[in-house]
PDB file of C-alpha atoms in Angstrom:
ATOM      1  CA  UNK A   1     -21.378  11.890  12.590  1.00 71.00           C
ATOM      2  CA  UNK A   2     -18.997   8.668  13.650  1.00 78.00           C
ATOM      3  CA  UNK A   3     -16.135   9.241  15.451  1.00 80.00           C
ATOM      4  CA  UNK A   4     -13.847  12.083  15.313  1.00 88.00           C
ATOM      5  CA  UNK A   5     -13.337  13.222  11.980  1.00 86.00           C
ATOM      6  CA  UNK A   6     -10.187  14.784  13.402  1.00 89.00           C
ATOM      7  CA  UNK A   7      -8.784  11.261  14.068  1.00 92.00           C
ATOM      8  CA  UNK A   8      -9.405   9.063  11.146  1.00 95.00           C
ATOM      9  CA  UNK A   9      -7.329   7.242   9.035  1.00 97.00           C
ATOM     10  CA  UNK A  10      -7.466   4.421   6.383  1.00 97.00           C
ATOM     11  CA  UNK A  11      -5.127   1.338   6.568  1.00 98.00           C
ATOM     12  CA  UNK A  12      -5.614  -1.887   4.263  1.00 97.00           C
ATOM     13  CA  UNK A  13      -3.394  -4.577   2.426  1.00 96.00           C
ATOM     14  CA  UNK A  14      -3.537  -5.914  -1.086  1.00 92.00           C
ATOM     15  CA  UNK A  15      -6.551  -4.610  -2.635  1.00 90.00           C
ATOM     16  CA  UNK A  16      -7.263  -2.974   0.591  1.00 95.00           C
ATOM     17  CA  UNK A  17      -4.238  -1.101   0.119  1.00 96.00           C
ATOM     18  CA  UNK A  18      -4.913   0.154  -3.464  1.00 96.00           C
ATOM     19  CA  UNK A  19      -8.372   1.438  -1.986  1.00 96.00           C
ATOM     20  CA  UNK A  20      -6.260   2.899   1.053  1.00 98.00           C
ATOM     21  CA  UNK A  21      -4.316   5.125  -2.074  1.00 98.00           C
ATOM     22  CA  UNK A  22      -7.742   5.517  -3.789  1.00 96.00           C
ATOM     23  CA  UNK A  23      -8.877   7.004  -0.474  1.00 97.00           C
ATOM     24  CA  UNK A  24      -6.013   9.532  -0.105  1.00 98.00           C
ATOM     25  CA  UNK A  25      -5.897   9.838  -3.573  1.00 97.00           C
ATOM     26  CA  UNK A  26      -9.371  11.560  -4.475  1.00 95.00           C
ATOM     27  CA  UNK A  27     -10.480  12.209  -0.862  1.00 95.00           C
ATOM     28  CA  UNK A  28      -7.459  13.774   0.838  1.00 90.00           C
ATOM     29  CA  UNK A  29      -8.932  15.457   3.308  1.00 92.00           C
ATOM     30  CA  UNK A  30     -11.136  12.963   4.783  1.00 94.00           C
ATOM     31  CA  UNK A  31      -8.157  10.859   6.404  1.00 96.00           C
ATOM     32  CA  UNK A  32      -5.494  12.080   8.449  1.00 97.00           C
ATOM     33  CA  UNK A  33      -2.760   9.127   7.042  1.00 98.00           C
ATOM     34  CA  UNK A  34      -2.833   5.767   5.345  1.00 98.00           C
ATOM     35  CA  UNK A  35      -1.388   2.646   5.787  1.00 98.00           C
ATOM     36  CA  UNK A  36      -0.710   0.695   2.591  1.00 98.00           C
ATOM     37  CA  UNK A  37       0.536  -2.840   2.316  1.00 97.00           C
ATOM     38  CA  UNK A  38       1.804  -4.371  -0.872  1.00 96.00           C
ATOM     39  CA  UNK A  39      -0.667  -1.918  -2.811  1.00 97.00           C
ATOM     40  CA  UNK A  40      -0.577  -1.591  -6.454  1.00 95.00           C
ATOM     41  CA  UNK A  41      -0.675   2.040  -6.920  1.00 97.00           C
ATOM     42  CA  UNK A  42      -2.483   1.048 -10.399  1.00 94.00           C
ATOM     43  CA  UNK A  43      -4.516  -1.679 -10.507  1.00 89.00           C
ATOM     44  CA  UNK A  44      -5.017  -2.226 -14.162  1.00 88.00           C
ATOM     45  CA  UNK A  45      -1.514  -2.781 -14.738  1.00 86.00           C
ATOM     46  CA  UNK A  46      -1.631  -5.097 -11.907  1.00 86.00           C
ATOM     47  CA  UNK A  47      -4.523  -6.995 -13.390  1.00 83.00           C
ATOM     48  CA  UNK A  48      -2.977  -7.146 -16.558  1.00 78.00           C
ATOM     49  CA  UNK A  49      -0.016  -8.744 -15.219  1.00 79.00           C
ATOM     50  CA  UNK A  50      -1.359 -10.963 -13.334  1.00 73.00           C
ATOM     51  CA  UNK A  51      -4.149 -12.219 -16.449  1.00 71.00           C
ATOM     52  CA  UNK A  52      -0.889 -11.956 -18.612  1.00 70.00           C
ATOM     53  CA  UNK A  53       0.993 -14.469 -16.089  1.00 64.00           C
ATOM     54  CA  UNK A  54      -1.627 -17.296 -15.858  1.00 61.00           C
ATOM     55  CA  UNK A  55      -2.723 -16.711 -12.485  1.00 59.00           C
ATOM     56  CA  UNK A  56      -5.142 -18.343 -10.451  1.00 53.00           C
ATOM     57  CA  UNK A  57      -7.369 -17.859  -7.912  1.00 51.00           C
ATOM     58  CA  UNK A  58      -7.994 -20.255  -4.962  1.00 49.00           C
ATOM     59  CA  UNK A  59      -7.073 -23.779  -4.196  1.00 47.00           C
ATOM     60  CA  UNK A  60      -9.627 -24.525  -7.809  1.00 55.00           C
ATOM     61  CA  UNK A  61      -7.160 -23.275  -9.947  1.00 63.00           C
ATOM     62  CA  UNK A  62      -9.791 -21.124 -11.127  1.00 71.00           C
ATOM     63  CA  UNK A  63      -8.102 -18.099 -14.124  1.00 73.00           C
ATOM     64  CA  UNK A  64      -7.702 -15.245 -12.601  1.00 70.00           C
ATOM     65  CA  UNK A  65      -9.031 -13.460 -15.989  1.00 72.00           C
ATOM     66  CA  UNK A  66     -12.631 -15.612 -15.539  1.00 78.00           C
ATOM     67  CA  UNK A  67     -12.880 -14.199 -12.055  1.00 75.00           C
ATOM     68  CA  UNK A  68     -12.962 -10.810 -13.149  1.00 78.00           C
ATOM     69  CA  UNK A  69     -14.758 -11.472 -15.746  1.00 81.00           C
ATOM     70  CA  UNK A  70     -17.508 -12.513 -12.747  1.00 84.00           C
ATOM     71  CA  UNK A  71     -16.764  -9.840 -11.641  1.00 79.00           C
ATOM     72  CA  UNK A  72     -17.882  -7.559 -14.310  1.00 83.00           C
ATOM     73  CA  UNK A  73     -14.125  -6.850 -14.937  1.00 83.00           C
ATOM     74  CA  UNK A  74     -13.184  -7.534 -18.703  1.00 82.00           C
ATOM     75  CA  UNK A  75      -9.220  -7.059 -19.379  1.00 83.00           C
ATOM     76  CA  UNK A  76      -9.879  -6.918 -23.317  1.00 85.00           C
ATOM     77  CA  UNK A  77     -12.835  -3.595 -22.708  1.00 88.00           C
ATOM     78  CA  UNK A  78     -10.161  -1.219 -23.244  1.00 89.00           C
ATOM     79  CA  UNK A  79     -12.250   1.527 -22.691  1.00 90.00           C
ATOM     80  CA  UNK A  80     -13.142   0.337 -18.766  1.00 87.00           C
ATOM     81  CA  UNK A  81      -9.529  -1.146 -18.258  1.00 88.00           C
ATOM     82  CA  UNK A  82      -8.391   2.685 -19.317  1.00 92.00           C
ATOM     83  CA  UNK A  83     -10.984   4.302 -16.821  1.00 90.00           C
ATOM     84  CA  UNK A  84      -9.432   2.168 -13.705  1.00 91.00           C
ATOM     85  CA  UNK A  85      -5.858   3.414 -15.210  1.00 92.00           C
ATOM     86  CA  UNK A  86      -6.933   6.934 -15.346  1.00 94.00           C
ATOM     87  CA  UNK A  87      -8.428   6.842 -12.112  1.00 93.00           C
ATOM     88  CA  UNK A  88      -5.162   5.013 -10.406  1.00 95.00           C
ATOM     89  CA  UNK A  89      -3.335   6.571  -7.760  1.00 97.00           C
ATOM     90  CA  UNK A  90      -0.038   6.385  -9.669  1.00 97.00           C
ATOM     91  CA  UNK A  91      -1.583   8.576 -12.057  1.00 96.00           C
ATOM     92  CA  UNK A  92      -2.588  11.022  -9.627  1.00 97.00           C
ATOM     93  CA  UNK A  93       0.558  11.558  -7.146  1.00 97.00           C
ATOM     94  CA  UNK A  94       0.641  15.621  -6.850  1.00 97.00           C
ATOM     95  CA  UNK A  95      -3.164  14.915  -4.986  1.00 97.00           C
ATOM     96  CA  UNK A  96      -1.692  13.146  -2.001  1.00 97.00           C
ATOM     97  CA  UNK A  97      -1.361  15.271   0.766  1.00 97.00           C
ATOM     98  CA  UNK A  98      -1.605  13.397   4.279  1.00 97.00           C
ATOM     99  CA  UNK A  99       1.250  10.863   5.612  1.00 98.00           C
ATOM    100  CA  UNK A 100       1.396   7.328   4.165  1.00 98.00           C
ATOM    101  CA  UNK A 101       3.314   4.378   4.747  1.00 98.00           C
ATOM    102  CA  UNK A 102       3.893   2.042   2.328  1.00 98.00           C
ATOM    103  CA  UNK A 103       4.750  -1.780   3.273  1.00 98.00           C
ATOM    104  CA  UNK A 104       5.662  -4.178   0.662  1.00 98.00           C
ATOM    105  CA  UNK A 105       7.465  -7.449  -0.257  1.00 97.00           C
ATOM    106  CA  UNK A 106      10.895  -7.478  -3.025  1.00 97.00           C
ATOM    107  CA  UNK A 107       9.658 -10.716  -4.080  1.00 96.00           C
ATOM    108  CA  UNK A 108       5.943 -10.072  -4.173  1.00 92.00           C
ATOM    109  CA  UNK A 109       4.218 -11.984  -7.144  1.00 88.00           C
ATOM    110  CA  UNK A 110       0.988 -10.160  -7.897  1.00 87.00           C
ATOM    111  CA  UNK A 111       2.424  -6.459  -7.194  1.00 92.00           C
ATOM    112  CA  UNK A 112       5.482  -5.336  -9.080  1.00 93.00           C
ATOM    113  CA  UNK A 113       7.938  -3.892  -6.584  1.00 96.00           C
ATOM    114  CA  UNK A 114       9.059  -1.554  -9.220  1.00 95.00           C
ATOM    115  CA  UNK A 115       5.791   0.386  -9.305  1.00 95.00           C
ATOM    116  CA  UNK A 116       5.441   0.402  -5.631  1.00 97.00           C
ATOM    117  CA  UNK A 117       9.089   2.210  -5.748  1.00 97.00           C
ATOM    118  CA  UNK A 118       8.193   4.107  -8.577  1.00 97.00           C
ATOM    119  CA  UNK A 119       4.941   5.462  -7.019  1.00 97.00           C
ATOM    120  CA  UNK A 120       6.923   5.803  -3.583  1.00 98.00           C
ATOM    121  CA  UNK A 121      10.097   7.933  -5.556  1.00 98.00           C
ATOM    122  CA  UNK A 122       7.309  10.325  -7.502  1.00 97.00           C
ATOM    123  CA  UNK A 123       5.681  11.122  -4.372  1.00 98.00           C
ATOM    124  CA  UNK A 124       8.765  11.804  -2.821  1.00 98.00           C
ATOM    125  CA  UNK A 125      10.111  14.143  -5.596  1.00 98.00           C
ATOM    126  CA  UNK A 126       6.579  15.889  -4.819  1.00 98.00           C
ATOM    127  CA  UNK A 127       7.652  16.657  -1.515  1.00 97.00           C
ATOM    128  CA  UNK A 128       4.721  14.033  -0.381  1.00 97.00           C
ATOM    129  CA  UNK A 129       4.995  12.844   3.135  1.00 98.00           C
ATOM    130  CA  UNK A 130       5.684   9.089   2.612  1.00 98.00           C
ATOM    131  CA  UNK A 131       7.285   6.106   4.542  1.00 98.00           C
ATOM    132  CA  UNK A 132       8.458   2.859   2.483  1.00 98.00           C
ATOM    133  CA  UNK A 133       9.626  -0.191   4.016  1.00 98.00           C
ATOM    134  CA  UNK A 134      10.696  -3.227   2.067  1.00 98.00           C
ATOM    135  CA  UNK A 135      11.522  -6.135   2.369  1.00 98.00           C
ATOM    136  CA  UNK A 136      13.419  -7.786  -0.219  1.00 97.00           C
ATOM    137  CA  UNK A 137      12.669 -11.546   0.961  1.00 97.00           C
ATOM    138  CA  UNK A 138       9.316 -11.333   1.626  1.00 97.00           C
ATOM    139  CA  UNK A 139       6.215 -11.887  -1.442  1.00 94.00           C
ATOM    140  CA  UNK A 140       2.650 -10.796  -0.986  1.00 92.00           C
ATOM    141  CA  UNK A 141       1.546 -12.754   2.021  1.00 92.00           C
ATOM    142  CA  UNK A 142       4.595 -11.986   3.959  1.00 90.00           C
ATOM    143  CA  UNK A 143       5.543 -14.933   6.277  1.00 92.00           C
ATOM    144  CA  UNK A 144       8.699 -13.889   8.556  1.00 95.00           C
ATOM    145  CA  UNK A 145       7.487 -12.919  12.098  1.00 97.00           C
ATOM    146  CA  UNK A 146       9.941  -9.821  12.236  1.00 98.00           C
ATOM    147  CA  UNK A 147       7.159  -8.336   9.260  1.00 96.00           C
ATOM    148  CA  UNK A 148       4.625  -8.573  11.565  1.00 95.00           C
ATOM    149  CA  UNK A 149       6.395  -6.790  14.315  1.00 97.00           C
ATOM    150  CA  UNK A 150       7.434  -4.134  12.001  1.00 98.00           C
ATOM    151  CA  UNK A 151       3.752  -3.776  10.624  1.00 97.00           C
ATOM    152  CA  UNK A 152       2.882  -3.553  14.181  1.00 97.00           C
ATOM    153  CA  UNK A 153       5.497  -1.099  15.422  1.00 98.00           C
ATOM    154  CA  UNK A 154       4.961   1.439  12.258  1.00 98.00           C
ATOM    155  CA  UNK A 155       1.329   1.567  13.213  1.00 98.00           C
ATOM    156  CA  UNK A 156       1.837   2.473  16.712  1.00 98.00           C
ATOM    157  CA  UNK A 157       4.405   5.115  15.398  1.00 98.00           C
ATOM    158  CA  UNK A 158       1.523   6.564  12.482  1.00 98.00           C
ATOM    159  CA  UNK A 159      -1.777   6.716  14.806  1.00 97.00           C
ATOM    160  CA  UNK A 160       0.804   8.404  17.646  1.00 97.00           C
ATOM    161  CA  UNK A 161       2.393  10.787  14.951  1.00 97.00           C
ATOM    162  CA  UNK A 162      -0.832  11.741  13.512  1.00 97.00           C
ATOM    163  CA  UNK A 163      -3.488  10.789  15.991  1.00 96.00           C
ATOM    164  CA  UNK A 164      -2.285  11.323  19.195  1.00 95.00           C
ATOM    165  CA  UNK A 165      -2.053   7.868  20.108  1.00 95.00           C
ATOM    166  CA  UNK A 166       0.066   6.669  23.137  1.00 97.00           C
ATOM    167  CA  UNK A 167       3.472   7.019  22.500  1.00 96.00           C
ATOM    168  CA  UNK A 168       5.762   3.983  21.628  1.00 96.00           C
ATOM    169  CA  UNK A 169       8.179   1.948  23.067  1.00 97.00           C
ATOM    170  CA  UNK A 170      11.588   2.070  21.293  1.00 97.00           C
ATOM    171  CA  UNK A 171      11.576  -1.048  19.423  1.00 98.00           C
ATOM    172  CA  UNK A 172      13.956  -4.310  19.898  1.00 98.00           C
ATOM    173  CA  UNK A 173      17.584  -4.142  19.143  1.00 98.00           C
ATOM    174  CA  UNK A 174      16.441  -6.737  16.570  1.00 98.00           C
ATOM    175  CA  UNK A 175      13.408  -4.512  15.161  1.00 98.00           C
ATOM    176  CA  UNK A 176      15.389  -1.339  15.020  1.00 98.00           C
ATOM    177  CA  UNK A 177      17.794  -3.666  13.335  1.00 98.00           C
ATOM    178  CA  UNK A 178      15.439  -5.057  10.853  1.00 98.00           C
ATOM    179  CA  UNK A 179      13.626  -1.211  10.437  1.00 98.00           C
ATOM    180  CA  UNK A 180      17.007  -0.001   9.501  1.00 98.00           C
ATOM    181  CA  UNK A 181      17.721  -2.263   6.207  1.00 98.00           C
ATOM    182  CA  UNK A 182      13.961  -2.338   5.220  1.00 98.00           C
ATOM    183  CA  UNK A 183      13.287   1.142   5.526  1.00 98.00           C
ATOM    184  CA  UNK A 184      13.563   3.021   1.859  1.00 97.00           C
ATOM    185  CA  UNK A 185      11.939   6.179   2.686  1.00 96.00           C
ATOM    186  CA  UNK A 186      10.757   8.021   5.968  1.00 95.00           C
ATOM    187  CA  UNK A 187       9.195  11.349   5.949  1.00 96.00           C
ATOM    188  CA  UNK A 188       5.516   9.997   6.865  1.00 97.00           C
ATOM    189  CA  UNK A 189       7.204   9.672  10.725  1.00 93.00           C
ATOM    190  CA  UNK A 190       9.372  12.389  10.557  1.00 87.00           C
TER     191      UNK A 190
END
């Protein structure tokens, strides 16, 4: 009884991007697109790594396996670690059916690009309605100003594809520029 149910979608980065494919993912008819930056499409592999790599959270060098662990997260419960697996959007790619866009760094140190392309290339070979743009310089907290336009500008573009949001201004010559490299896929705004 919020809003419009007609005109909502789901947008969110890191973590807030895996939920954004978790969203799509086993509710796809409750959004009309998603907006995913530097998701892990699954999340125990992503934990893994990163417990695997030493990681740390925070300026207290704190292990990134004990914060899980407070958490309630334990990487050695196989069991659990297989339920978030099974439960991942990469295992679950013929369910997406609305337009998503995908944003995510070539460098990116807690989210392998390679299952980010991966997830993007299945969904594509589905026929799925999905936008990729990457860009190869950039890690998980992108820092380049250009990023933020593009972020900015794709947004515009997905609530007026899909929303009926006001229509866009053609971008920059250097934006269009920049969209042109870092765009791997397109068929969310076709």
């Amino acid at each position: 009884g919020v809003g419009d149910k007609k005109r909502v979608a789901i947008m969110g980065d890191s973590f807030g991007g895996y939920s954004t494919l978790l969203a799509l993912t086993h509710e796809p008819e409750l959004f009309q697109f998603g907006m995913a930056t530097v998701p892990p499409p699954d999340f125990a592999r992503t934990l893994k790594l990163a417990s695997d790599a030493g990681s740390v959270m925070g300026a207290g060098e704190v292990p990134f396996s004990l914060t899980l662990a407070e958490m309630g997260i334990h990487l050695d419960d196989a069991a659990a670690m297989k339920r978030i697996s099974d439960a991942a959007p990469a295992a679950h790619t013929a369910r997406i059916s609305r337009p998503l866009l995908m944003i995510a760094g070539g460098k990116d140190d807690k989210v392998e690009i390679a299952a980010v392309t991966d997830y993007v290339a299945r969904l594509q070979g589905l026929g799925k309605p999905v936008s990729l743009l990457v860009d190869p310089d950039e890690g998980h907290n992108p820092r380049k100003p250009i990023v933020r336009q593009a972020y900015t500008y794709l947004l515009q573009q997905m609530l007026h594809k899909h929303l009926g949001g006001p229509a866009v201004t053609a971008p920059s010559p250097e934006l269009a520029k920049y969209l042109e490299q870092t765009m791997k896929a397109n068929g969310a705004l076709k």
